[in-house]
Short mmCIF file of C-alpha atoms and ligand atoms in Angstrom, two decimals:
data_model
loop_
_atom_site.label_atom_id
_atom_site.label_comp_id
_atom_site.label_asym_id
_atom_site.label_seq_id
_atom_site.Cartn_x
_atom_site.Cartn_y
_atom_site.Cartn_z
CA MET O 1 115.28 89.43 81.37
CA ILE O 2 116.79 92.42 82.25
CA VAL O 3 114.95 95.23 83.91
CA LEU O 4 116.14 98.52 85.42
CA GLY O 5 113.49 99.46 87.58
CA ILE O 6 113.14 103.38 90.08
CA GLU O 7 110.90 103.69 92.57
CA THR O 8 110.24 107.91 94.41
CA THR O 9 106.88 107.95 95.44
CA CYS O 10 107.40 108.77 98.43
CA ASP O 11 110.05 108.78 101.35
CA GLU O 12 112.26 106.44 99.22
CA THR O 13 114.28 107.18 96.39
CA ALA O 14 115.37 103.38 95.43
CA ALA O 15 116.78 101.48 92.11
CA ALA O 16 117.00 97.82 91.40
CA VAL O 17 118.04 95.74 88.35
CA VAL O 18 115.75 92.00 88.60
CA GLU O 19 116.20 89.56 86.64
CA ARG O 20 113.54 87.05 84.07
CA SER O 21 114.03 83.46 83.55
CA VAL O 22 112.63 82.30 80.51
CA GLN O 23 110.43 79.71 83.01
CA GLY O 24 109.49 82.89 84.91
CA ARG O 25 111.75 82.65 88.00
CA GLY O 26 113.03 86.34 89.17
CA ARG O 27 116.57 87.13 90.39
CA ILE O 28 117.39 90.31 92.20
CA LEU O 29 120.47 91.04 90.62
CA SER O 30 120.95 94.72 93.14
CA ASN O 31 118.67 96.61 95.65
CA ILE O 32 119.52 100.31 96.98
CA ILE O 33 117.41 101.72 98.71
CA LEU O 34 118.04 105.32 100.06
CA SER O 35 115.90 106.26 102.87
CA GLN O 36 114.44 109.95 102.98
CA VAL O 37 113.24 109.33 107.20
CA SER O 38 115.90 111.27 109.14
CA GLU O 39 114.91 114.20 106.24
CA HIS O 40 111.35 113.58 107.93
CA ALA O 41 111.58 112.80 111.33
CA ALA O 42 111.61 116.32 112.32
CA PHE O 43 108.22 117.03 110.54
CA GLY O 44 106.67 113.51 112.41
CA GLY O 45 105.29 112.62 108.49
CA VAL O 46 106.22 112.68 104.70
CA VAL O 47 106.76 116.87 103.48
CA PRO O 48 105.88 116.56 99.59
CA GLU O 49 108.73 118.97 98.39
CA ILE O 50 111.09 117.92 100.97
CA ALA O 51 111.00 114.37 99.37
CA ALA O 52 110.83 115.59 95.88
CA ARG O 53 113.87 117.62 95.91
CA ALA O 54 115.66 115.06 97.98
CA HIS O 55 114.90 112.52 95.33
CA VAL O 56 116.36 114.79 92.53
CA GLU O 57 119.78 114.94 94.70
CA ALA O 58 119.82 111.08 95.12
CA LEU O 59 118.21 109.37 92.69
CA ASP O 60 121.10 109.57 89.98
CA LEU O 61 123.80 107.96 91.83
CA ILE O 62 120.96 105.40 93.50
CA ILE O 63 120.75 104.20 89.88
CA ALA O 64 124.78 104.12 89.45
CA LYS O 65 124.97 102.03 92.27
CA ALA O 66 122.98 99.61 91.29
CA MET O 67 123.42 99.12 87.88
CA ALA O 68 127.23 98.82 89.01
CA GLN O 69 126.39 96.54 91.64
CA ALA O 70 124.09 94.21 89.53
CA GLY O 71 127.26 94.40 87.05
CA CYS O 72 125.32 95.63 84.07
CA SER O 73 125.42 98.62 81.98
CA PHE O 74 122.29 100.31 80.55
CA ASP O 75 123.30 98.29 76.92
CA HIS O 76 122.22 95.49 78.77
CA VAL O 77 118.82 96.37 80.21
CA ASP O 78 115.70 94.81 78.41
CA GLY O 79 113.48 97.30 79.65
CA VAL O 80 113.49 100.70 81.85
CA ALA O 81 110.74 100.47 84.50
CA ALA O 82 109.23 103.43 86.67
CA ALA O 83 106.80 104.32 89.50
CA ALA O 84 104.01 105.74 87.85
CA GLY O 85 102.05 106.38 90.40
CA PRO O 86 100.30 106.99 92.61
CA GLY O 87 102.18 108.22 95.61
CA LEU O 88 103.37 111.90 95.73
CA ILE O 89 103.63 113.62 92.02
CA GLY O 90 106.95 115.52 92.87
CA GLY O 91 108.30 112.56 93.44
CA VAL O 92 106.84 110.69 91.21
CA ILE O 93 108.08 113.33 88.16
CA VAL O 94 111.53 112.64 88.33
CA GLY O 95 111.21 109.01 88.78
CA LEU O 96 109.53 108.33 85.89
CA THR O 97 111.24 111.45 83.72
CA THR O 98 114.44 109.58 84.40
CA ALA O 99 113.07 106.83 83.19
CA LYS O 100 112.27 108.10 79.88
CA ALA O 101 115.44 109.48 79.49
CA ILE O 102 117.21 106.12 79.97
CA ALA O 103 115.30 104.79 77.66
CA LEU O 104 115.25 107.33 75.18
CA VAL O 105 118.41 107.94 75.46
CA LYS O 106 119.23 103.75 75.38
CA GLN O 107 116.44 102.98 73.14
CA LYS O 108 115.05 101.11 75.47
CA PRO O 109 111.36 100.28 76.43
CA LEU O 110 109.47 102.23 79.19
CA ILE O 111 107.78 100.67 81.41
CA ALA O 112 105.02 102.55 83.48
CA ILE O 113 105.08 100.76 86.53
CA ASN O 114 101.56 101.41 89.09
CA HIS O 115 103.33 101.14 92.37
CA LEU O 116 100.77 98.95 93.87
CA GLU O 117 101.09 96.53 90.96
CA ALA O 118 104.06 96.33 92.12
CA HIS O 119 103.47 95.33 95.77
CA ALA O 120 100.84 92.77 94.69
CA LEU O 121 103.86 90.92 92.12
CA THR O 122 106.10 91.24 95.01
CA ALA O 123 105.66 87.08 95.43
CA ARG O 124 106.03 85.86 92.26
CA LEU O 125 109.52 87.24 92.37
CA THR O 126 109.97 86.59 96.12
CA ASP O 127 107.86 82.37 96.25
CA GLY O 128 106.75 82.24 92.31
CA THR O 129 102.86 82.47 93.39
CA PRO O 130 100.58 81.20 90.68
CA PHE O 131 97.72 83.58 90.21
CA PRO O 132 95.60 83.16 91.21
CA TYR O 133 95.96 85.14 94.87
CA CYS O 134 94.82 86.81 97.45
CA LEU O 135 96.78 90.16 98.13
CA PHE O 136 96.28 91.72 101.22
CA LEU O 137 97.97 95.66 101.16
CA ALA O 138 99.16 97.54 104.60
CA SER O 139 101.25 100.14 104.10
CA GLY O 140 101.42 103.37 105.17
CA GLY O 141 99.17 105.13 102.37
CA HIS O 142 96.81 101.91 101.54
CA THR O 143 94.43 99.20 103.26
CA GLN O 144 93.03 96.81 100.27
CA VAL O 145 92.13 93.22 99.82
CA VAL O 146 93.16 92.39 96.20
CA ALA O 147 91.05 88.95 94.34
CA VAL O 148 94.81 89.12 91.68
CA ARG O 149 93.72 87.30 88.35
CA ALA O 150 96.67 87.52 86.24
CA VAL O 151 99.29 90.15 85.54
CA GLY O 152 97.35 93.34 84.64
CA ASP O 153 94.29 91.95 86.93
CA TYR O 154 92.90 93.11 89.87
CA VAL O 155 89.87 93.00 91.26
CA ARG O 156 89.60 94.83 94.47
CA ILE O 157 87.31 92.73 96.81
CA GLY O 158 87.72 95.48 100.37
CA THR O 159 89.35 98.73 101.47
CA THR O 160 89.02 101.51 104.01
CA VAL O 161 86.95 103.99 103.70
CA ASP O 162 89.28 106.55 106.34
CA ASP O 163 92.59 105.90 107.55
CA ALA O 164 94.91 103.23 105.84
CA ILE O 165 96.22 100.84 108.86
CA GLY O 166 99.93 101.89 108.72
CA GLU O 167 98.45 105.78 108.94
CA ALA O 168 96.86 104.91 111.83
CA PHE O 169 99.73 103.21 113.89
CA ASP O 170 102.29 106.14 112.83
CA LYS O 171 99.09 108.39 114.47
CA THR O 172 99.17 106.78 117.18
CA ALA O 173 102.85 106.79 117.45
CA LYS O 174 103.12 110.47 117.14
CA LEU O 175 99.99 110.89 119.67
CA LEU O 176 102.11 108.79 121.57
CA GLY O 177 105.22 111.20 121.29
CA LEU O 178 107.30 108.66 120.07
CA GLY O 179 109.20 109.12 116.28
CA TYR O 180 108.40 108.16 112.77
CA PRO O 181 108.02 106.02 111.09
CA GLY O 182 104.83 105.35 113.85
CA GLY O 183 105.15 101.26 112.95
CA PRO O 184 108.32 99.34 114.51
CA GLN O 185 107.74 102.24 117.78
CA VAL O 186 104.14 100.92 118.59
CA GLU O 187 105.82 97.28 117.74
CA LYS O 188 108.36 97.80 120.10
CA GLU O 189 106.66 98.86 122.92
CA ALA O 190 103.11 96.53 122.55
CA ALA O 191 106.00 93.85 123.41
CA ALA O 192 105.62 95.20 127.28
CA GLY O 193 101.91 96.20 127.01
CA ASN O 194 99.23 94.88 128.30
CA ALA O 195 96.51 94.40 126.07
CA ALA O 196 93.20 93.52 128.17
CA ARG O 197 93.85 97.33 129.37
CA PHE O 198 91.28 99.77 127.15
CA ALA O 199 88.51 98.35 125.34
CA LEU O 200 88.78 100.06 122.14
CA PRO O 201 86.54 99.60 119.31
CA ARG O 202 86.61 96.98 116.51
CA PRO O 203 85.34 98.88 113.78
CA MET O 204 83.80 97.04 111.32
CA HIS O 205 83.50 94.30 113.04
CA GLY O 206 80.71 90.95 111.24
CA ARG O 207 80.07 93.48 108.40
CA LYS O 208 79.43 90.84 105.50
CA ASP O 209 81.77 93.59 103.41
CA ALA O 210 85.89 93.44 104.18
CA ASP O 211 86.38 97.12 104.01
CA PHE O 212 88.20 98.30 106.97
CA SER O 213 87.13 101.54 108.96
CA LEU O 214 90.66 102.73 111.23
CA SER O 215 89.74 106.27 112.61
CA GLY O 216 87.77 105.67 114.84
CA LEU O 217 89.69 104.33 116.41
CA LYS O 218 92.59 105.78 116.86
CA THR O 219 90.34 108.63 117.71
CA ALA O 220 89.44 106.54 121.04
CA LEU O 221 92.59 105.74 121.42
CA ARG O 222 93.66 109.08 121.65
CA LEU O 223 90.07 109.63 124.41
CA GLU O 224 91.11 107.03 126.80
CA ALA O 225 95.41 108.67 126.85
CA GLU O 226 93.54 112.11 127.72
CA LYS O 227 91.53 110.28 130.36
CA ILE O 228 95.47 108.76 132.10
CA ALA O 229 97.97 111.28 131.36
CA PRO O 230 100.41 112.82 131.68
CA LEU O 231 101.06 109.79 130.79
CA THR O 232 103.58 106.37 132.56
CA ASP O 233 106.04 104.47 130.15
CA GLN O 234 103.62 102.00 131.16
CA ASP O 235 101.13 103.73 129.91
CA VAL O 236 102.43 104.15 126.42
CA ALA O 237 103.35 100.69 125.79
CA ASP O 238 99.79 99.83 128.12
CA LEU O 239 98.09 101.59 125.17
CA CYS O 240 100.31 100.16 121.95
CA ALA O 241 99.09 96.86 123.30
CA SER O 242 96.29 97.57 123.19
CA PHE O 243 95.67 99.39 119.99
CA GLN O 244 97.64 96.47 118.38
CA GLN O 245 95.65 94.05 119.70
CA ALA O 246 92.97 96.19 118.86
CA VAL O 247 94.25 96.83 114.43
CA VAL O 248 95.13 92.13 115.18
CA ASP O 249 91.74 91.43 115.58
CA VAL O 250 90.56 93.69 112.61
CA VAL O 251 91.97 92.30 110.34
CA LEU O 252 91.46 88.84 110.80
CA ASP O 253 87.61 89.50 111.15
CA ARG O 254 87.55 91.71 107.56
CA LEU O 255 90.26 89.48 105.97
CA ARG O 256 88.01 87.02 106.75
CA ALA O 257 85.19 87.96 105.03
CA GLY O 258 87.60 89.21 102.43
CA LEU O 259 88.90 85.39 101.27
CA ARG O 260 85.39 84.68 101.72
CA MET O 261 84.27 86.77 98.93
CA PHE O 262 87.23 85.65 97.68
CA ARG O 263 86.64 82.07 97.40
CA ALA O 264 82.95 83.18 96.67
CA GLN O 265 83.37 84.44 92.55
CA TYR O 266 87.28 82.95 91.94
CA GLY O 267 87.12 78.96 94.16
CA ALA O 268 90.28 78.82 96.12
CA PRO O 269 92.76 81.51 96.58
CA SER O 270 96.71 80.04 95.31
CA ALA O 271 98.19 81.66 98.75
CA LEU O 272 97.30 84.45 100.90
CA VAL O 273 100.16 86.82 100.82
CA ALA O 274 101.02 90.08 102.66
CA ALA O 275 102.75 92.92 101.53
CA GLY O 276 103.16 96.76 101.88
CA GLY O 277 105.14 98.08 105.39
CA VAL O 278 103.00 96.83 108.13
CA ALA O 279 102.94 93.37 107.24
CA ALA O 280 105.86 93.73 108.78
CA ASN O 281 104.28 93.78 112.50
CA GLN O 282 104.99 90.11 113.35
CA ALA O 283 101.18 90.25 115.61
CA ILE O 284 100.15 91.33 112.79
CA ARG O 285 102.06 87.87 110.84
CA LYS O 286 100.79 85.70 112.75
CA VAL O 287 97.45 86.66 112.21
CA LEU O 288 97.33 86.77 108.56
CA GLN O 289 98.86 83.01 108.97
CA ARG O 290 96.46 81.56 111.27
CA LEU O 291 94.13 82.62 108.27
CA ALA O 292 95.55 81.25 105.77
CA LEU O 293 95.32 78.12 107.20
CA GLU O 294 92.34 78.34 108.58
CA VAL O 295 91.30 78.13 104.91
CA GLY O 296 93.73 75.81 103.70
CA SER O 297 96.27 77.66 102.01
CA THR O 298 99.54 79.44 102.64
CA LEU O 299 100.50 82.66 103.54
CA VAL O 300 103.80 84.22 102.00
CA ALA O 301 104.74 87.23 102.66
CA PRO O 302 108.11 88.75 101.14
CA PRO O 303 110.75 89.42 103.57
CA LEU O 304 111.02 92.70 105.48
CA GLU O 305 113.21 94.63 102.82
CA LEU O 306 110.36 93.18 100.29
CA CYS O 307 107.99 94.14 101.96
CA THR O 308 108.07 97.53 102.61
CA ASP O 309 108.94 100.58 99.35
CA ASN O 310 112.17 98.91 97.32
CA GLY O 311 112.74 99.43 93.36
CA ALA O 312 112.95 95.69 92.97
CA MET O 313 109.66 95.09 93.14
CA ILE O 314 109.31 97.37 90.65
CA ALA O 315 111.60 95.96 88.33
CA TRP O 316 110.04 93.20 88.59
CA ALA O 317 106.07 94.53 87.67
CA GLY O 318 108.90 95.84 84.18
CA CYS O 319 109.85 91.78 83.67
CA GLU O 320 106.22 90.48 84.66
CA ARG O 321 104.50 93.78 81.71
CA LEU O 322 107.53 93.14 79.47
CA ALA O 323 107.29 89.33 78.96
CA LEU O 324 103.84 90.29 77.57
CA GLY O 325 105.13 93.05 75.18
CA LEU O 326 103.07 95.38 77.23
CA ILE O 327 104.89 98.84 77.79
CA ASP O 328 104.44 101.99 77.76
CA SER O 329 105.33 105.62 75.66
CA LEU O 330 107.40 107.66 76.09
CA ASP O 331 104.54 110.78 76.83
CA VAL O 332 102.66 108.22 79.31
CA ALA O 333 101.96 110.77 81.90
CA PRO O 334 102.67 110.69 85.84
CA ARG O 335 99.67 109.94 88.66
CA ALA O 336 99.24 110.57 92.18
CA ARG O 337 96.62 108.38 92.39
CA TRP O 338 96.06 105.38 90.48
CA PRO O 339 93.21 102.68 92.26
CA LEU O 340 94.64 99.23 90.91
CA ASP O 341 91.51 97.93 89.66
CA GLU O 342 91.65 101.19 86.85
CA ILE O 343 94.51 99.05 85.58
CA ALA O 344 92.65 96.22 83.24
CA ALA O 345 90.34 98.40 82.22
CA ALA O 346 93.47 100.94 80.91
CA LYS O 347 94.17 97.52 79.59
CA GLY O 348 93.29 98.48 75.56
CA LYS O 349 95.47 101.52 76.05
CA LEU O 350 98.99 99.84 76.18
CA GLN O 351 100.74 98.93 73.14
CA ARG O 352 102.89 95.27 71.98
CA THR O 353 106.26 95.67 72.55
CA ALA O 354 106.40 94.85 68.92
CA ALA O 355 104.49 97.96 67.66
CA TYR O 356 107.11 100.07 70.29
CA LYS O 357 110.12 99.07 68.09
O1 LIG M 1 105.51 100.56 102.36
P1 LIG M 1 105.70 101.04 102.75
O2 LIG M 1 107.19 101.11 102.83
O3 LIG M 1 105.37 102.44 102.50
C1 LIG M 1 103.59 103.25 101.81
O4 LIG M 1 103.45 103.64 102.65
O5 LIG M 1 104.12 102.96 100.75
O6 LIG M 1 103.91 101.25 104.16
C2 LIG M 1 105.07 102.73 105.37
C3 LIG M 1 104.15 102.30 106.35
C4 LIG M 1 104.47 103.32 107.72
O7 LIG M 1 102.71 103.49 107.69
C5 LIG M 1 105.10 102.57 109.73
O8 LIG M 1 104.41 102.80 110.21
C6 LIG M 1 103.73 101.00 108.43
O9 LIG M 1 103.99 100.50 107.51
N1 LIG M 1 104.90 99.72 109.53
C7 LIG M 1 104.21 99.21 110.47
C8 LIG M 1 105.44 98.16 110.47
N2 LIG M 1 106.62 98.67 110.01
C9 LIG M 1 106.62 99.35 109.11
N3 LIG M 1 103.89 99.08 110.53
C10 LIG M 1 103.07 98.02 111.62
N4 LIG M 1 103.90 97.95 112.96
C11 LIG M 1 105.71 97.59 111.88
N5 LIG M 1 106.35 96.57 112.20
ZN1 LIG M 2 104.47 100.70 99.26
#
């Protein structure tokens, strides 16, 4: 089975072709990503209108490149998948409409993918991870602990009550005058800093639930920075190191609670799976490794280019759904908001492949 996947929910225009064997193993035939980072950098964040226009301009070429690199034509693919949300609605419309056009002209099934579901299923593409597993999804827009029980069966165990972890990294970077996106910059600065210099809070520490809160940490960092302004290079490095250490401690405590909740409800997870751009952070990876060991499990952390937004994860989620006959009609709507655990509830609405043909 071969599926074309299209991703346009944020600031990456991406397309990929992925193959799924009858045994359920995945193989990436192509994975093309065009980052818009330089177009948004001057604004210190993603500007929705600029993103949507950039997707319109680039998507056709990115898809053509993905098809060429995979060595196949639209006639060869078994389905066309696109991220239908959640995300910046202008970009989502561009990707989903393009997928609909291809599906209509080539008479192929359309698979509308929840972007979060694609992150959640990536471990099965890279490592063939069996269900159920515990997903830690941490990106610029999301911070979630999820029980992944089957395709379309996701239970959110914990989430952030305010900022996402990636957002906290980005805001910290902005505050300290570092570039965008902030995560990699903060990590780089932190390597040369003293993590013990500033006593920052560990929000939600010790709570029984697995929820996160990041906005207080960010505010505390701002107050510390204001106290010692103007900042030297060493101050910036120390602030970054102290911030990153606080996040690492928060992740350890909150995810430990999440894993406890997972085990109580669903038994031992087959793995702890990391996804989202924040999983690129080495200090966070290390603490996830430690947590996985603690619960007698293993950490599955996809390669960096598959942790951040990409087309291959959309194509793979398309494969997983198509294999189960889960496809969508051409009038499926793009969605700015689309919680992961709503997918199970919506399952009844999905049609069978047979009905489509
Ligand atoms: O998953 P992603 O590519 O896009 C979405 O937000 O969906 O994640 C991007 C986020 C940004 O907030 C970025 O600052 C963060 O992931 N990030 C990192 C690192 N690399 C990317 N955060 C911490 N450390 C990193 N090395
Ligand atoms: Zn993402």
